[in-house]
Short mmCIF file of N, CA and C in Angstrom, two decimals:
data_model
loop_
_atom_site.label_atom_id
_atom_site.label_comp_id
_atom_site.label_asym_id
_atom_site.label_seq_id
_atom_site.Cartn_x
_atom_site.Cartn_y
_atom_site.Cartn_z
N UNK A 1 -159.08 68.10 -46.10
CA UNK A 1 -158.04 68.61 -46.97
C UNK A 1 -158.57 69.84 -47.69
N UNK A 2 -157.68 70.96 -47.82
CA UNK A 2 -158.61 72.00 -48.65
C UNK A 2 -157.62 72.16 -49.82
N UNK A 3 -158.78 72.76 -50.29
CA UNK A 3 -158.65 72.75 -52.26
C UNK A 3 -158.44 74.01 -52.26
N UNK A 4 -157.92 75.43 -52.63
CA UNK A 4 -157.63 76.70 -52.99
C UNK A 4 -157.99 76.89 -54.69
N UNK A 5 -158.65 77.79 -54.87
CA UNK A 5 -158.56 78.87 -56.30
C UNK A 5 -157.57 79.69 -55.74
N UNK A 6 -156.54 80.05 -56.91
CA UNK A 6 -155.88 80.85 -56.58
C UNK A 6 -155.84 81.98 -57.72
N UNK A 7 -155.81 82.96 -57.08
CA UNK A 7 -155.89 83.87 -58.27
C UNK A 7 -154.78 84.90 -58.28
N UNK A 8 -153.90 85.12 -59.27
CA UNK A 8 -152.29 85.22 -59.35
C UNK A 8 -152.45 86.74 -60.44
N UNK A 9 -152.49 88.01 -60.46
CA UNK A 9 -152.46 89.16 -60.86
C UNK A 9 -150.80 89.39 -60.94
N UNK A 10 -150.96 89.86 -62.31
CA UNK A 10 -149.73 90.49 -62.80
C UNK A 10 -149.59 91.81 -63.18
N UNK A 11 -148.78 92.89 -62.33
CA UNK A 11 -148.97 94.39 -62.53
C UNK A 11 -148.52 94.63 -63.62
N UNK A 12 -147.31 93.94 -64.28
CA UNK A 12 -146.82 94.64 -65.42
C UNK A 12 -147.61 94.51 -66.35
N UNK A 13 -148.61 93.58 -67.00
CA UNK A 13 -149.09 92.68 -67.89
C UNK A 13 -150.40 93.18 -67.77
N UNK A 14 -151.25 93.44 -66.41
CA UNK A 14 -152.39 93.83 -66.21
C UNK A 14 -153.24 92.25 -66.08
N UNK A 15 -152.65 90.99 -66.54
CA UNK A 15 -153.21 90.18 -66.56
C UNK A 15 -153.47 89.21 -65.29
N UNK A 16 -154.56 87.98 -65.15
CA UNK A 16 -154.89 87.72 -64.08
C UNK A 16 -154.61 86.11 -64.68
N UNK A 17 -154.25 85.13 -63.81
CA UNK A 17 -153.97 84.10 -63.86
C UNK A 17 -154.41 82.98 -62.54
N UNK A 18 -155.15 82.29 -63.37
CA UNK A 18 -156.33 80.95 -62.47
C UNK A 18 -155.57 79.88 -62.27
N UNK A 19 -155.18 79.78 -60.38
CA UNK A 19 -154.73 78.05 -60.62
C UNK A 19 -155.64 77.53 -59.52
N UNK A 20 -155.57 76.22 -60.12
CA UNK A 20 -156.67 75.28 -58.88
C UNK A 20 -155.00 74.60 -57.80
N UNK A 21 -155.27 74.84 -56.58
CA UNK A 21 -154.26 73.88 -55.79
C UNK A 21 -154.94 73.31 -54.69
N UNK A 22 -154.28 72.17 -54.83
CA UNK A 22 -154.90 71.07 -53.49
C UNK A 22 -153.66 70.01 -52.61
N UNK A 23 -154.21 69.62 -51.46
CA UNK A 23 -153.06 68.54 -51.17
C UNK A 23 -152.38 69.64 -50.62
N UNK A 24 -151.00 68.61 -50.26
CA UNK A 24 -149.61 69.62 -49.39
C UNK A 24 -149.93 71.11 -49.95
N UNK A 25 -149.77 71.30 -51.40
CA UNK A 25 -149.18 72.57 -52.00
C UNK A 25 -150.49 73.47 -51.13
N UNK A 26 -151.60 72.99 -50.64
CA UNK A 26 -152.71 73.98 -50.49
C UNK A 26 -152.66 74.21 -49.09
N UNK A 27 -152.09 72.84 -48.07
CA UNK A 27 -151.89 73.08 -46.82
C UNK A 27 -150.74 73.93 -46.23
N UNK A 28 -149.92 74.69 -47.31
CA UNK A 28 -149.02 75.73 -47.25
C UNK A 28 -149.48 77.03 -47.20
N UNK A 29 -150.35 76.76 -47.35
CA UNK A 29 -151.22 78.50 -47.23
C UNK A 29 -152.44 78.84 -46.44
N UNK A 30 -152.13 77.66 -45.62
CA UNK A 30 -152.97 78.12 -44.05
C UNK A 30 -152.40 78.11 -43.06
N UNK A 31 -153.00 79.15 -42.57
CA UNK A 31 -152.82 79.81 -41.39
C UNK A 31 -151.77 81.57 -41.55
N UNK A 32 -151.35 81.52 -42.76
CA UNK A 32 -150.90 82.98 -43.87
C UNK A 32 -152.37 84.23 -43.52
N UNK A 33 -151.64 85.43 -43.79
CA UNK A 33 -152.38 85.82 -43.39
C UNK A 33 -152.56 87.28 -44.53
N UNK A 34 -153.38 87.72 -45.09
CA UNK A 34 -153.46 89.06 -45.59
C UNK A 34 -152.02 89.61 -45.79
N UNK A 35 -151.28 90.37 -46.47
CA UNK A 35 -150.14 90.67 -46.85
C UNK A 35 -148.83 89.72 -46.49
N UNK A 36 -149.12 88.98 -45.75
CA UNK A 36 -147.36 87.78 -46.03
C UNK A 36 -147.61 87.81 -47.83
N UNK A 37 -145.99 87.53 -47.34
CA UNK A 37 -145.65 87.60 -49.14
C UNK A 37 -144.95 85.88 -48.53
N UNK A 38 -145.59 84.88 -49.65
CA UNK A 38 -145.19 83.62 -50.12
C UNK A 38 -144.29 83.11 -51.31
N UNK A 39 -143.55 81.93 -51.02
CA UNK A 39 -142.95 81.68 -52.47
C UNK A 39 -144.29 81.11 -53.30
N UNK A 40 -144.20 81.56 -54.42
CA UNK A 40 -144.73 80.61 -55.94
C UNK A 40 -144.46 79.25 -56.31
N UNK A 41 -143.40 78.85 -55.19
CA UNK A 41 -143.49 76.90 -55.86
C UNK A 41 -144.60 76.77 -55.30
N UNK A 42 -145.67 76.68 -54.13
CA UNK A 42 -146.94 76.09 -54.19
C UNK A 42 -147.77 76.19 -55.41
N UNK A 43 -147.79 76.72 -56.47
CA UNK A 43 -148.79 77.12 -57.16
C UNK A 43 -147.92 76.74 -58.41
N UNK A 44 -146.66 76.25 -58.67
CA UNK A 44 -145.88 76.38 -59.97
C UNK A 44 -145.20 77.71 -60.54
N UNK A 45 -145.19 78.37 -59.45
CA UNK A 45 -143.74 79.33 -60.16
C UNK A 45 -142.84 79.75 -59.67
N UNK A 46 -141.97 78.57 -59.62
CA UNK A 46 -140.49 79.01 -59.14
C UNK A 46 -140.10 80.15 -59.39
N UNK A 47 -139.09 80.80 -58.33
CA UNK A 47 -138.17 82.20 -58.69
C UNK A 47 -139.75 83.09 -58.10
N UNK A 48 -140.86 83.16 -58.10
CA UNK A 48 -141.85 84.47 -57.88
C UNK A 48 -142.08 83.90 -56.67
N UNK A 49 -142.00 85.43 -55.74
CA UNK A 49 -142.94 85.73 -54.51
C UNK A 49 -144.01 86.53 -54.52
N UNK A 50 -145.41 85.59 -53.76
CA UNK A 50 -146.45 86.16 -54.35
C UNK A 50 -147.16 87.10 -52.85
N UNK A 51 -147.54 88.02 -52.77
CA UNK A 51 -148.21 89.02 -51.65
C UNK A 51 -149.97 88.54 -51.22
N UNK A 52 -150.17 88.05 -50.55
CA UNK A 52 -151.71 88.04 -50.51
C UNK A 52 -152.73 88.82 -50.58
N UNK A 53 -153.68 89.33 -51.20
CA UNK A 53 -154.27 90.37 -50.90
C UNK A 53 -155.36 90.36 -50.54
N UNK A 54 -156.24 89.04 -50.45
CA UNK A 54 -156.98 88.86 -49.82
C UNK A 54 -157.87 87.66 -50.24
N UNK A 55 -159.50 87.28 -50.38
CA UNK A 55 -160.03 85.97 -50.89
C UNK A 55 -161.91 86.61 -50.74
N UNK A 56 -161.92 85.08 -50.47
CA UNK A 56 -163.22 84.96 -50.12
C UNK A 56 -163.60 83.62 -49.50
N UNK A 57 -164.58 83.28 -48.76
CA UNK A 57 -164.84 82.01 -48.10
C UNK A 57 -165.67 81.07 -49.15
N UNK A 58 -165.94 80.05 -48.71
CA UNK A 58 -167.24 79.32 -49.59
C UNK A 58 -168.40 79.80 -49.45
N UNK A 59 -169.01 80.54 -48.85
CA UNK A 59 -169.96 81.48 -48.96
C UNK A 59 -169.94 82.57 -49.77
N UNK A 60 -168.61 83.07 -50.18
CA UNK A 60 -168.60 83.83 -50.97
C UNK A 60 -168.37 85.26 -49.77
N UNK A 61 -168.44 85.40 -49.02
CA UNK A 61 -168.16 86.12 -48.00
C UNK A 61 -166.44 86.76 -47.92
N UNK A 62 -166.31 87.92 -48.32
CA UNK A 62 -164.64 88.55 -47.89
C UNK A 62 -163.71 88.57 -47.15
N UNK A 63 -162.77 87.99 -47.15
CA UNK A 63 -161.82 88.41 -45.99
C UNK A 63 -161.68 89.92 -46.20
N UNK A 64 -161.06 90.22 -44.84
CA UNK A 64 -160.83 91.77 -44.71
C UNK A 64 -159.81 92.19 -43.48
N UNK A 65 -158.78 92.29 -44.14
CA UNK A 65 -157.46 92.66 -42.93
C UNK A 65 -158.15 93.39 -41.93
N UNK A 66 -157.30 93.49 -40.98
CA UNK A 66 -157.47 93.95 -39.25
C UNK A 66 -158.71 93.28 -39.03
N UNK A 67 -158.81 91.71 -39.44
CA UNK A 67 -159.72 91.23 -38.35
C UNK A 67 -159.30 89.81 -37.88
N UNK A 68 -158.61 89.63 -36.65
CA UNK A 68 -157.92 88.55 -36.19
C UNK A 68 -158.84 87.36 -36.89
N UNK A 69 -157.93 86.25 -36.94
CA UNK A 69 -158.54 85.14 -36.82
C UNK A 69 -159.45 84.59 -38.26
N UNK A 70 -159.74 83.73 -38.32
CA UNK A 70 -160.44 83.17 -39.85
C UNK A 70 -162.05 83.06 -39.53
N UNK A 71 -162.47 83.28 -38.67
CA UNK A 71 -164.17 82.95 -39.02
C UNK A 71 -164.97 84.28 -39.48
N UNK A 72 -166.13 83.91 -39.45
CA UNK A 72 -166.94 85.11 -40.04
C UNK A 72 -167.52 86.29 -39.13
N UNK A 73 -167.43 87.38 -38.85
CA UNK A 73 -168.08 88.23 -38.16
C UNK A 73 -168.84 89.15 -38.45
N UNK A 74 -169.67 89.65 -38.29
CA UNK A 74 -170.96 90.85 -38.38
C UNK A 74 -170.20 92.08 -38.08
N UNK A 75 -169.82 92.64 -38.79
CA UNK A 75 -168.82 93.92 -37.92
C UNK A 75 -169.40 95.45 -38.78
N UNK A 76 -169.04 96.36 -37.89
CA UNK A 76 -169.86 97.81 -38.72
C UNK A 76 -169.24 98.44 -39.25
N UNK A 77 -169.02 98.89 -40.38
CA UNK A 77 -167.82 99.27 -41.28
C UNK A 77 -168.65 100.31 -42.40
N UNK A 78 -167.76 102.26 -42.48
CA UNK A 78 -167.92 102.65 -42.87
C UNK A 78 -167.84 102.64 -44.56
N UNK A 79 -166.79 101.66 -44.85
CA UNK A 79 -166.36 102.03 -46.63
C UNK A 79 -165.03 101.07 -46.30
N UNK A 80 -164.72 100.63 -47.53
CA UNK A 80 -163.37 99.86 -47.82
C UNK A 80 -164.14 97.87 -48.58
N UNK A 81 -162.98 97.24 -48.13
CA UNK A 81 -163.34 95.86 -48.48
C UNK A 81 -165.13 94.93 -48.19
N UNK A 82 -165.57 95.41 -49.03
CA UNK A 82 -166.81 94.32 -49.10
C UNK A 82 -168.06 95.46 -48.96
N UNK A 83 -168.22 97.12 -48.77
CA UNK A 83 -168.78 98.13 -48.83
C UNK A 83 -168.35 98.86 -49.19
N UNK A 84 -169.42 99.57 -50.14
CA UNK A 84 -169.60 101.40 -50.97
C UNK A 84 -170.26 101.87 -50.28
N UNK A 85 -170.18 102.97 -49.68
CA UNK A 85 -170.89 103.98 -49.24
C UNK A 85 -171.72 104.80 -49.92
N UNK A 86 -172.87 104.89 -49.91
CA UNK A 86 -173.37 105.64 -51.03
C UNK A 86 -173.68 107.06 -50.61
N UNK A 87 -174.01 107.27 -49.72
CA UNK A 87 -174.00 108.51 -48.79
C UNK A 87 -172.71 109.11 -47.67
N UNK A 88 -172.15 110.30 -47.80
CA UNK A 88 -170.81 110.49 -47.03
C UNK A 88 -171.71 110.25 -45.17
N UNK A 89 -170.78 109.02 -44.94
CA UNK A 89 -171.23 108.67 -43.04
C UNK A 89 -172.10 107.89 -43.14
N UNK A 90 -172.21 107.07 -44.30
CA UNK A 90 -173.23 105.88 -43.79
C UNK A 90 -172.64 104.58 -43.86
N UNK A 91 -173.04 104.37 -42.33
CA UNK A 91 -172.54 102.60 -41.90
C UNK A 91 -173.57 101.22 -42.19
N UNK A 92 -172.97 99.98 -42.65
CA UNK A 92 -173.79 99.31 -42.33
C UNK A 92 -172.81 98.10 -41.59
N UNK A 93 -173.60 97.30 -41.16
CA UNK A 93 -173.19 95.99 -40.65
C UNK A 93 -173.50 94.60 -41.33
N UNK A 94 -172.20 94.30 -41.75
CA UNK A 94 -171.77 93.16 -43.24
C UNK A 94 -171.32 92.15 -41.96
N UNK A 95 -171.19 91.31 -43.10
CA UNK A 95 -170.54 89.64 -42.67
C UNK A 95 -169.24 89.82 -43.12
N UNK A 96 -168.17 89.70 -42.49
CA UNK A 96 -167.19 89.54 -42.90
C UNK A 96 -165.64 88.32 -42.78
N UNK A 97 -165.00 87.62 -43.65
CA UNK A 97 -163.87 86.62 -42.93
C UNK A 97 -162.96 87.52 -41.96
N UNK A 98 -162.06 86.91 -41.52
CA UNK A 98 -161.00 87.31 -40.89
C UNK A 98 -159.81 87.37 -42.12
N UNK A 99 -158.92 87.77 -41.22
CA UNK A 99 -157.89 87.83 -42.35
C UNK A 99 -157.16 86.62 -42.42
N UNK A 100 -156.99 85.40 -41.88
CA UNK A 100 -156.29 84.49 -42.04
C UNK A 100 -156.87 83.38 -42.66
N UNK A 101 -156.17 82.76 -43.51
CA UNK A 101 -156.46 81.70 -44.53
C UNK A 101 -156.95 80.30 -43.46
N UNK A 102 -157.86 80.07 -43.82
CA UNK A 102 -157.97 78.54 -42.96
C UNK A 102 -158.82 77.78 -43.92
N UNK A 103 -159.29 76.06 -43.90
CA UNK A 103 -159.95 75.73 -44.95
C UNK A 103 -161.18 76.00 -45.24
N UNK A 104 -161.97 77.35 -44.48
CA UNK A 104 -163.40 77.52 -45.61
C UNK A 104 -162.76 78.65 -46.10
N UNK A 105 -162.46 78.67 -46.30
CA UNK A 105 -161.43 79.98 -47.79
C UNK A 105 -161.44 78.83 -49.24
N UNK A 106 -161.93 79.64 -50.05
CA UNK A 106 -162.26 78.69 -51.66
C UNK A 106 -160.98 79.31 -52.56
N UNK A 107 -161.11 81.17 -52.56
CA UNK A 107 -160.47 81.96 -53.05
C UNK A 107 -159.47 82.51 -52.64
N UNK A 108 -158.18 82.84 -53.15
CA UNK A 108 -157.66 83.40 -52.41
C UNK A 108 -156.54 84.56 -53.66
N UNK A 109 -156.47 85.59 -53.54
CA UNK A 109 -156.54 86.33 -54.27
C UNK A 109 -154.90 87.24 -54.36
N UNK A 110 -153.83 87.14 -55.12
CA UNK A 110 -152.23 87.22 -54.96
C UNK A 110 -152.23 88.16 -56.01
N UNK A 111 -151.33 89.02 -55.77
CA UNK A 111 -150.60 89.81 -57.10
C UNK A 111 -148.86 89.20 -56.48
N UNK A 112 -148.15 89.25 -57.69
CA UNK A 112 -146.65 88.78 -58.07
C UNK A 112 -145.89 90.35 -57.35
N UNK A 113 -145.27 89.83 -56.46
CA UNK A 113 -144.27 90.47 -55.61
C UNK A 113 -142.98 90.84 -56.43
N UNK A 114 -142.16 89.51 -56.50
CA UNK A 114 -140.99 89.31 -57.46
C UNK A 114 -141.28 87.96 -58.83
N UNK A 115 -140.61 89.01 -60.01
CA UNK A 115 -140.24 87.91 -60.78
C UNK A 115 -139.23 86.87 -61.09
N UNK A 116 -139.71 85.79 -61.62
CA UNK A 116 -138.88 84.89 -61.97
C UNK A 116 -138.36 85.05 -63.37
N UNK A 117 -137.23 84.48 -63.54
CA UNK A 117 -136.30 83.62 -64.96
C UNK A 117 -137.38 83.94 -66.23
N UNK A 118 -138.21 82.96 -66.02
CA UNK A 118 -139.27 82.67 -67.01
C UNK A 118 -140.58 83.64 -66.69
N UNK A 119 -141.44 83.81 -67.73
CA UNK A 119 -142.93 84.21 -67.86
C UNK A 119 -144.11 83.61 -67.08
N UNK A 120 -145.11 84.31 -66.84
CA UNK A 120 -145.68 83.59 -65.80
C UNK A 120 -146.67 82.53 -67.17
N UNK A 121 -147.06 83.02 -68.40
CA UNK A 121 -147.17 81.97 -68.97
C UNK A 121 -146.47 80.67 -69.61
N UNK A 122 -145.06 81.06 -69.79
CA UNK A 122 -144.59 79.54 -69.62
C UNK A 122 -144.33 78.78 -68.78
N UNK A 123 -144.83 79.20 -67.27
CA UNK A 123 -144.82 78.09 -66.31
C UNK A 123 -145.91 77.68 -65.90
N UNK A 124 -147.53 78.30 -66.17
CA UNK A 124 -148.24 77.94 -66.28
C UNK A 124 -148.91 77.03 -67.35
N UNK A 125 -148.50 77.67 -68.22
CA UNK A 125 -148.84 76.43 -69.72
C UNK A 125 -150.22 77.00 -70.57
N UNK A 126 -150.29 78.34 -69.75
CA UNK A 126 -151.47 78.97 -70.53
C UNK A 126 -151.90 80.08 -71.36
N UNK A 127 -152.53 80.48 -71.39
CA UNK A 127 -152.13 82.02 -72.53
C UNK A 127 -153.46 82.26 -73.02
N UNK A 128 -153.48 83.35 -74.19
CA UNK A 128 -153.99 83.58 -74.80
C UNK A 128 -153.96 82.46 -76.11
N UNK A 129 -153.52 81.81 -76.41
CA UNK A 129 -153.35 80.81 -77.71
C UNK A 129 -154.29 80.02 -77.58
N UNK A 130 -154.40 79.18 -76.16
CA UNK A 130 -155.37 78.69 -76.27
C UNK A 130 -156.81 78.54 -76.65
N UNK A 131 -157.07 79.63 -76.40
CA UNK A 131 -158.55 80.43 -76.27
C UNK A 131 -158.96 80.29 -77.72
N UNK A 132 -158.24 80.92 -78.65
CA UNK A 132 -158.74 80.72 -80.11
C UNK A 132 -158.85 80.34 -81.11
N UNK A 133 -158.18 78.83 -80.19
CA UNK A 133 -158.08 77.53 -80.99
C UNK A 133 -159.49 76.65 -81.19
N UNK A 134 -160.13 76.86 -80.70
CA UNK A 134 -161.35 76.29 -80.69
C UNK A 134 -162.11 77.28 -81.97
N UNK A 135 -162.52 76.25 -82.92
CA UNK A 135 -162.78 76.94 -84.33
C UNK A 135 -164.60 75.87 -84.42
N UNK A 136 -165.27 76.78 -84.30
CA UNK A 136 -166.64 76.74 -84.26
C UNK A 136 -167.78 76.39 -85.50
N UNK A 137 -168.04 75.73 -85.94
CA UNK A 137 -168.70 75.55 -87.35
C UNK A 137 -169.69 76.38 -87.48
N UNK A 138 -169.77 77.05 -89.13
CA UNK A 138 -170.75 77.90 -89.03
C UNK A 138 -172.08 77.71 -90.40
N UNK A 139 -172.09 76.27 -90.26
CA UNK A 139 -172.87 75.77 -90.66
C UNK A 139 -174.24 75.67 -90.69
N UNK A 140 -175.72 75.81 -91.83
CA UNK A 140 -176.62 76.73 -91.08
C UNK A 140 -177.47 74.84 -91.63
N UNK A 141 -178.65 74.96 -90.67
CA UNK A 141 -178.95 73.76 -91.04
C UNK A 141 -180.27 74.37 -91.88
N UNK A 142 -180.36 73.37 -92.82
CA UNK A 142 -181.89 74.18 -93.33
C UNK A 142 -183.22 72.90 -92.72
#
């Protein structure tokens, strides 16, 4: 069964939003591939379609469009996803995923296509509020 991080970017807002999904909702997003655009009920947000833009494996290793298929390959690549070039024309040869979601994908990485009705924080249940509720004692011991 695979478990997904999903990571949900919002252009208007600039903000980035963490969900954990597992079970059915996670077996909906394999075999998707680099730019399909998906609905948001897998993840809890009705009304939004979300665009894929890409992930990472459990290795921590990149997917990277135009490369069929989900496993990992050694491929030689001037500049773009997963290399900087530091010199103009220099190649190296990286590890890279494929572009399609399968279960060694941990990450998987969405910006919001269309919006919904509601905010993407009131259907998540999260925010900034939370964060600075936690009130810290500043008590010094002697």
């Amino acid at each position: 069964m695979a478990d997904f991080r999903i990571i949900i970017s919002d252009k208007n807002t600039g903000l980035a939003h963490q969900v954990e999904v597992s079970g059915s909702h996670a077996n909906s997003f394999i075999g998707k591939s680099i730019g399909d655009v998906v609905s948001g009920d897998a993840v809890g947000l009705s009304g939004y379609s979300l665009k894929i833009k890409g992930g990472t494996d459990k290795g921590g290793f990149p997917m990277r469009s135009g490369l069929p298929g989900s496993p990992r390959r050694k491929i030689l690549v001037t500049g773009g996803v997963g290399f900087k070039s530091l010199v103009k024309g220099m190649r190296r040869r990286k590890t890279m995923g494929g572009e399609e979601i399968s279960s060694d994908i941990s990450q998987i990485n969405m910006v919001v296509e269309e919006y919904g009705s509601k905010s993407i924080d009131e259907l998540l249940g999260g925010g900034a509020g939370e964060e600075g509720t936690n009130e810290e004692s500043t008590e010094e011991v002697a």
